[in-house]
Amino acid sequence: MEQILQDRIGEYFIPLLDDFLFDELSDNYLEKAGMKDILSGVPVPIRKTELSSLSTLAIAKNMAFIVGCDINFKHRDSYVEYIKRMFTDEFAKALINEGVEKAANQNFLTAIVNFRAALLIDLESVDALYCYGRACKDAYENGEGEEYVGRFKAEALEAFEKLTLKKPDFDMGFYFLGYAYLNLGLYVKAKLTWESFLELSENEEQKEEVREWLTKLEEPVKIEEGYNHILSGRYEEGIAVLSGYIEDDRFNNWWPLWYYLGVAHKAVGDVATAEEDFLQVLKLSPSNIETMEELVGLYEECGNAEKAEKYKSKIELVKRNMEMDRAEKNANLS
């Protein structure tokens, strides 16, 4: 059975599959090519523009494109094996080169398809992994929609994390991983990652850029440490750290600051302050379901059934709106 791979961004490539038809290769061809054991009864992709001229290379490129779009495609393993037998793992390098060209021309989704296919063909390719992370970063920086941006951010982060593990002496892996952590608000990880970059890199311009970021991160790192105190149950310590920023205009519009203060104040029994904290979150992030759930729990504990019901209704409304948005997006993709 083919392994099912996690695919948080695959749905965005579905429209790219409209260019293909599928047909089976003749038994005679499969016998001559030595592929009958893997392709007998397996339909292969044919671009609608290639119906009159289909070569071995075209078949391989089409197969790579299909599995790059859908990494859990039914015949993925057969396609990958065909490519490897015909062209060896070196085919991945050609896909990477083509992907780099696509990315240079702002065709980020098509570039990503190439890099995903290259990684299926050569699991150990650090070049494909690096380019994949870069292309996912480009995709979310040039894309729209919270869910779209969030998924590609997560994909870029995972790619750069894997890259630094596979190639711990490659400075650019740490450079981009630091930015990935920064974009997700993981300031402590960004700081540690960029410190590793500074040890590895000889690029003075990039090192100066990173040093400037590390200076800017000094306060955000302290705030995140406050969050971590609260997540670890050290509520008083967390409150002591975060309370120092509630009058600081640089950071008091960060809804997580108020959320974690609310969690801590609730945990130590300061219900009135916790309520104020959570309401402040909703001023900054009106559809924040986690905060509304905290308020429901707080009001239920206080016996305020009316307010608890109010926020239960708001949670259901937000969830319905999210489902409607998701259904509309899926309809547009189909």
Coordinates of C-alpha atoms in Angstrom, one line a residue:
M1 CA 0.0 0.0 0.0
E2 CA 1.3 3.4 -0.9
Q3 CA 2.2 5.6 2.0
I4 CA -0.2 8.5 2.6
L5 CA 1.8 11.8 3.0
Q6 CA 0.6 14.9 4.8
D7 CA -0.4 17.5 2.3
R8 CA -1.5 20.9 3.7
I9 CA -1.3 22.7 0.3
G10 CA -2.3 20.1 -2.3
E11 CA -5.7 21.6 -2.9
Y12 CA -4.2 24.7 -4.5
F13 CA -2.8 22.6 -7.3
I14 CA -6.0 20.9 -8.4
P15 CA -6.8 23.5 -11.1
L16 CA -3.4 22.7 -12.7
L17 CA -4.6 19.1 -13.5
D18 CA -7.2 20.3 -16.0
D19 CA -4.5 20.2 -18.8
F20 CA -4.3 16.4 -18.7
L21 CA -6.0 13.3 -20.1
F22 CA -5.2 9.8 -19.0
D23 CA -4.7 6.7 -21.2
E24 CA -2.9 3.3 -20.9
L25 CA 0.3 2.5 -22.8
S26 CA 0.2 -0.6 -25.0
D27 CA 1.4 -3.9 -23.7
N28 CA 3.9 -4.0 -26.6
Y29 CA 5.5 -0.7 -25.5
L30 CA 5.5 -1.8 -21.8
E31 CA 7.2 -5.1 -22.7
K32 CA 9.9 -3.4 -24.8
A33 CA 10.5 -0.7 -22.1
G34 CA 10.6 -3.2 -19.3
M35 CA 7.8 -1.4 -17.5
K36 CA 5.0 -4.0 -17.6
D37 CA 5.4 -4.9 -13.9
I38 CA 4.7 -1.4 -12.8
L39 CA 2.5 0.2 -15.5
S40 CA 0.3 -2.6 -16.7
G41 CA -3.3 -1.3 -16.3
V42 CA -2.0 2.0 -15.0
P43 CA -3.2 5.1 -17.0
V44 CA -0.5 7.6 -17.7
P45 CA -1.0 11.4 -18.0
I46 CA -1.0 13.1 -21.4
R47 CA -1.2 16.9 -21.9
K48 CA -4.0 17.9 -24.2
T49 CA -1.5 19.7 -26.3
E50 CA 0.7 16.6 -26.8
L51 CA -1.8 14.1 -28.1
S52 CA 0.0 13.8 -31.5
S53 CA 3.6 13.7 -30.1
L54 CA 4.2 11.7 -27.0
S55 CA 7.8 10.8 -26.1
T56 CA 9.3 8.9 -23.2
L57 CA 10.6 12.2 -21.8
A58 CA 7.1 13.8 -22.1
I59 CA 5.6 10.9 -20.2
A60 CA 8.1 11.2 -17.4
K61 CA 7.6 15.0 -17.2
N62 CA 3.8 14.6 -17.1
M63 CA 4.1 11.9 -14.4
A64 CA 6.3 14.2 -12.4
F65 CA 3.8 17.1 -12.7
I66 CA 0.9 14.9 -11.6
V67 CA 2.6 13.6 -8.5
G68 CA 3.9 17.1 -7.8
C69 CA 0.4 18.4 -7.8
D70 CA -1.0 15.4 -5.8
I71 CA 1.6 13.7 -3.7
N72 CA -0.9 11.1 -2.7
F73 CA -2.0 10.3 -6.3
K74 CA -3.3 6.8 -6.7
H75 CA -0.4 5.7 -9.0
R76 CA 2.3 7.9 -7.5
D77 CA 4.7 5.0 -6.7
S78 CA 4.4 3.5 -10.2
Y79 CA 5.0 6.9 -11.8
V80 CA 8.1 7.6 -9.6
E81 CA 9.5 4.1 -10.3
Y82 CA 9.0 4.6 -14.1
I83 CA 10.9 7.9 -13.9
K84 CA 13.7 6.4 -11.9
R85 CA 14.1 3.4 -14.3
M86 CA 14.1 5.6 -17.4
F87 CA 16.2 8.5 -16.1
T88 CA 17.5 7.6 -12.6
D89 CA 17.4 9.9 -9.6
E90 CA 19.1 12.5 -11.8
F91 CA 15.7 13.5 -13.2
A92 CA 15.1 15.3 -10.0
K93 CA 17.9 17.8 -10.9
A94 CA 16.2 18.7 -14.2
L95 CA 12.9 19.3 -12.3
I96 CA 14.8 21.5 -9.8
N97 CA 16.3 23.6 -12.6
E98 CA 13.0 24.0 -14.3
G99 CA 11.4 24.9 -10.9
V100 CA 14.0 27.6 -10.4
E101 CA 13.2 29.1 -13.8
K102 CA 9.5 29.1 -13.0
A103 CA 10.0 30.8 -9.6
A104 CA 12.2 33.4 -11.3
N105 CA 9.2 34.2 -13.5
Q106 CA 6.9 34.5 -10.5
N107 CA 5.2 31.1 -11.4
F108 CA 5.5 30.0 -7.7
L109 CA 2.8 27.3 -7.7
T110 CA 4.2 25.6 -10.8
A111 CA 7.7 25.9 -9.3
I112 CA 6.5 24.2 -6.1
V113 CA 5.0 21.4 -8.1
N114 CA 8.4 20.7 -9.6
F115 CA 10.2 20.8 -6.3
R116 CA 7.6 18.5 -4.7
A117 CA 8.0 16.0 -7.6
A118 CA 11.8 16.2 -7.2
L119 CA 11.6 15.4 -3.5
L120 CA 9.5 12.3 -4.3
I121 CA 12.1 11.1 -6.8
D122 CA 15.1 12.0 -4.6
L123 CA 14.1 12.0 -0.9
E124 CA 17.6 13.2 0.1
S125 CA 17.9 16.2 -2.2
V126 CA 18.8 19.2 -0.1
D127 CA 18.7 21.4 -3.2
A128 CA 15.0 20.4 -3.8
L129 CA 14.2 21.0 -0.1
Y130 CA 15.8 24.4 -0.1
C131 CA 14.2 25.5 -3.3
Y132 CA 10.8 24.2 -2.1
G133 CA 11.1 26.2 1.1
R134 CA 12.0 29.3 -0.8
A135 CA 9.1 28.9 -3.3
C136 CA 6.6 28.3 -0.5
K137 CA 7.9 31.5 1.2
D138 CA 7.5 33.4 -2.1
A139 CA 4.0 31.9 -2.5
Y140 CA 2.7 33.2 0.8
E141 CA 4.4 36.6 0.5
N142 CA 2.7 37.1 -2.9
G143 CA -0.6 35.3 -2.0
E144 CA -3.8 36.4 -0.4
G145 CA -6.2 34.9 2.1
E146 CA -5.5 34.0 5.7
E147 CA -5.8 30.2 5.2
Y148 CA -3.7 30.2 2.0
V149 CA -0.9 32.3 3.6
G150 CA -1.0 30.2 6.8
R151 CA -0.7 26.9 5.0
F152 CA 2.2 28.0 2.9
K153 CA 3.9 29.6 5.9
A154 CA 3.7 26.2 7.7
E155 CA 5.0 24.4 4.7
A156 CA 8.0 26.8 4.3
L157 CA 8.8 26.4 8.0
E158 CA 8.7 22.6 7.9
A159 CA 10.9 22.6 4.8
F160 CA 13.6 24.8 6.4
E161 CA 13.5 22.9 9.6
K162 CA 14.1 19.7 7.7
L163 CA 16.9 21.4 5.7
T164 CA 18.8 22.5 8.8
L165 CA 18.7 18.9 10.1
K166 CA 19.8 17.4 6.8
K167 CA 22.5 20.0 6.2
P168 CA 23.5 21.6 9.6
D169 CA 26.4 23.4 8.0
F170 CA 24.4 25.3 5.4
D171 CA 24.0 28.9 6.6
M172 CA 21.1 29.8 4.3
G173 CA 18.9 27.2 5.8
F174 CA 19.2 28.9 9.1
Y175 CA 18.8 32.3 7.5
F176 CA 15.4 31.5 6.0
L177 CA 14.3 29.4 9.0
G178 CA 14.9 32.4 11.2
Y179 CA 12.5 34.4 9.0
A180 CA 10.0 31.6 9.1
Y181 CA 10.0 31.6 12.9
L182 CA 9.8 35.4 12.9
N183 CA 6.7 35.3 10.6
L184 CA 4.9 32.9 13.0
G185 CA 5.8 35.0 16.0
L186 CA 8.2 32.4 17.4
Y187 CA 10.7 34.9 18.5
V188 CA 12.8 32.7 20.8
K189 CA 13.3 30.1 18.0
A190 CA 14.1 32.9 15.6
K191 CA 16.8 34.3 17.9
L192 CA 18.4 30.9 18.4
T193 CA 18.3 30.0 14.7
W194 CA 19.8 33.3 13.7
E195 CA 22.6 32.9 16.2
S196 CA 23.4 29.7 14.5
F197 CA 23.4 31.5 11.1
L198 CA 25.8 34.1 12.5
E199 CA 28.2 31.3 13.4
L200 CA 28.1 29.7 10.0
S201 CA 27.8 32.6 7.5
E202 CA 30.6 34.6 6.0
N203 CA 28.2 37.0 4.2
E204 CA 28.7 40.3 6.1
E205 CA 25.7 42.0 4.6
Q206 CA 23.3 39.3 5.7
K207 CA 25.0 39.0 9.1
E208 CA 24.4 42.7 9.7
E209 CA 20.8 42.4 8.6
V210 CA 20.4 39.5 11.1
R211 CA 22.1 41.4 13.9
E212 CA 19.6 44.3 13.4
W213 CA 16.8 41.8 13.7
L214 CA 18.2 40.3 16.9
T215 CA 18.3 43.8 18.4
K216 CA 14.6 44.3 17.5
L217 CA 13.7 40.9 19.0
E218 CA 15.0 41.6 22.5
E219 CA 11.6 42.7 23.8
P220 CA 9.5 40.2 21.8
V221 CA 11.7 37.4 23.1
K222 CA 11.0 38.5 26.7
I223 CA 7.3 38.6 25.9
E224 CA 7.4 35.1 24.5
E225 CA 9.3 33.9 27.6
G226 CA 6.3 35.3 29.5
Y227 CA 3.9 33.2 27.4
N228 CA 6.1 30.2 28.1
H229 CA 5.9 30.8 31.9
I230 CA 2.1 30.7 31.6
L231 CA 2.0 27.6 29.4
S232 CA 4.3 25.9 31.9
G233 CA 1.9 26.8 34.8
R234 CA 4.2 29.5 36.3
Y235 CA 1.4 32.0 36.2
E236 CA 2.7 34.6 38.7
E237 CA 6.0 34.7 36.8
G238 CA 4.2 35.1 33.5
I239 CA 2.0 37.9 34.8
A240 CA 5.1 39.7 36.2
V241 CA 6.7 39.6 32.7
L242 CA 3.7 40.5 30.6
S243 CA 2.3 43.2 32.8
G244 CA 5.3 45.3 32.0
Y245 CA 4.1 45.7 28.4
I246 CA 0.4 46.6 28.8
E247 CA 1.2 50.3 28.7
D248 CA 3.8 49.8 25.9
D249 CA 2.3 51.0 22.6
R250 CA 4.7 48.9 20.7
F251 CA 3.2 45.7 22.0
N252 CA -0.1 46.3 23.7
N253 CA -1.9 45.8 20.4
W254 CA -0.7 42.1 20.3
W255 CA -3.8 40.1 21.1
P256 CA -1.7 37.1 22.4
L257 CA -0.3 39.4 25.2
W258 CA -3.8 39.9 26.5
Y259 CA -4.9 36.3 25.9
Y260 CA -2.0 34.9 28.0
L261 CA -2.6 37.5 30.7
G262 CA -6.2 36.4 30.8
V263 CA -5.3 32.7 31.1
A264 CA -2.9 33.5 33.9
H265 CA -5.3 35.8 35.8
K266 CA -8.1 33.2 35.5
A267 CA -5.7 30.5 36.8
V268 CA -4.8 32.5 39.9
G269 CA -8.4 33.4 40.6
D270 CA -8.5 37.0 39.5
V271 CA -11.7 36.6 37.5
A272 CA -12.5 40.3 37.0
T273 CA -9.1 41.0 35.5
A274 CA -9.2 37.9 33.4
E275 CA -12.5 39.0 31.9
E276 CA -11.0 42.4 31.0
D277 CA -8.0 40.7 29.4
F278 CA -10.2 38.4 27.2
L279 CA -12.5 41.3 26.2
Q280 CA -9.4 43.2 25.1
V281 CA -8.4 40.2 23.0
L282 CA -11.7 40.4 21.2
K283 CA -11.3 44.1 20.5
L284 CA -8.1 43.2 18.7
S285 CA -9.2 39.8 17.2
P286 CA -13.0 39.8 17.1
S287 CA -13.3 36.2 15.7
N288 CA -10.9 34.6 18.2
I289 CA -12.7 31.4 19.1
E290 CA -10.2 30.3 21.8
T291 CA -10.8 33.5 23.7
M292 CA -14.6 33.2 23.4
E293 CA -14.3 29.7 24.8
E294 CA -12.3 31.0 27.7
L295 CA -15.0 33.6 28.4
V296 CA -17.7 30.9 28.2
G297 CA -15.8 28.8 30.8
L298 CA -15.2 31.9 33.0
Y299 CA -18.9 32.9 32.9
E300 CA -20.1 29.4 33.6
E301 CA -17.9 29.2 36.7
C302 CA -19.3 32.5 37.9
G303 CA -22.9 31.4 37.2
N304 CA -23.5 34.0 34.6
A305 CA -25.5 31.9 32.2
E306 CA -26.6 34.8 30.0
K307 CA -23.1 35.9 29.1
A308 CA -22.0 32.3 28.7
E309 CA -24.8 31.7 26.2
K310 CA -24.0 34.9 24.4
Y311 CA -20.4 33.8 23.6
K312 CA -21.5 30.2 22.8
S313 CA -23.8 31.7 20.1
K314 CA -20.9 33.9 18.8
I315 CA -18.7 30.8 18.6
E316 CA -21.3 29.0 16.5
L317 CA -21.7 32.0 14.3
V318 CA -17.9 32.3 13.7
K319 CA -17.7 28.5 13.0
R320 CA -20.6 28.7 10.5
N321 CA -19.0 31.6 8.7
M322 CA -15.7 29.7 8.5
E323 CA -17.5 26.6 7.0
M324 CA -19.3 28.8 4.5
D325 CA -16.0 30.4 3.5
R326 CA -14.3 27.0 3.1
A327 CA -17.2 25.7 1.1
E328 CA -17.1 28.7 -1.2
K329 CA -13.4 28.3 -1.7
N330 CA -13.7 24.6 -2.5
A331 CA -16.5 25.4 -5.0
N332 CA -14.2 27.9 -6.7
L333 CA -11.4 25.3 -6.9
S334 CA -13.6 22.6 -8.4

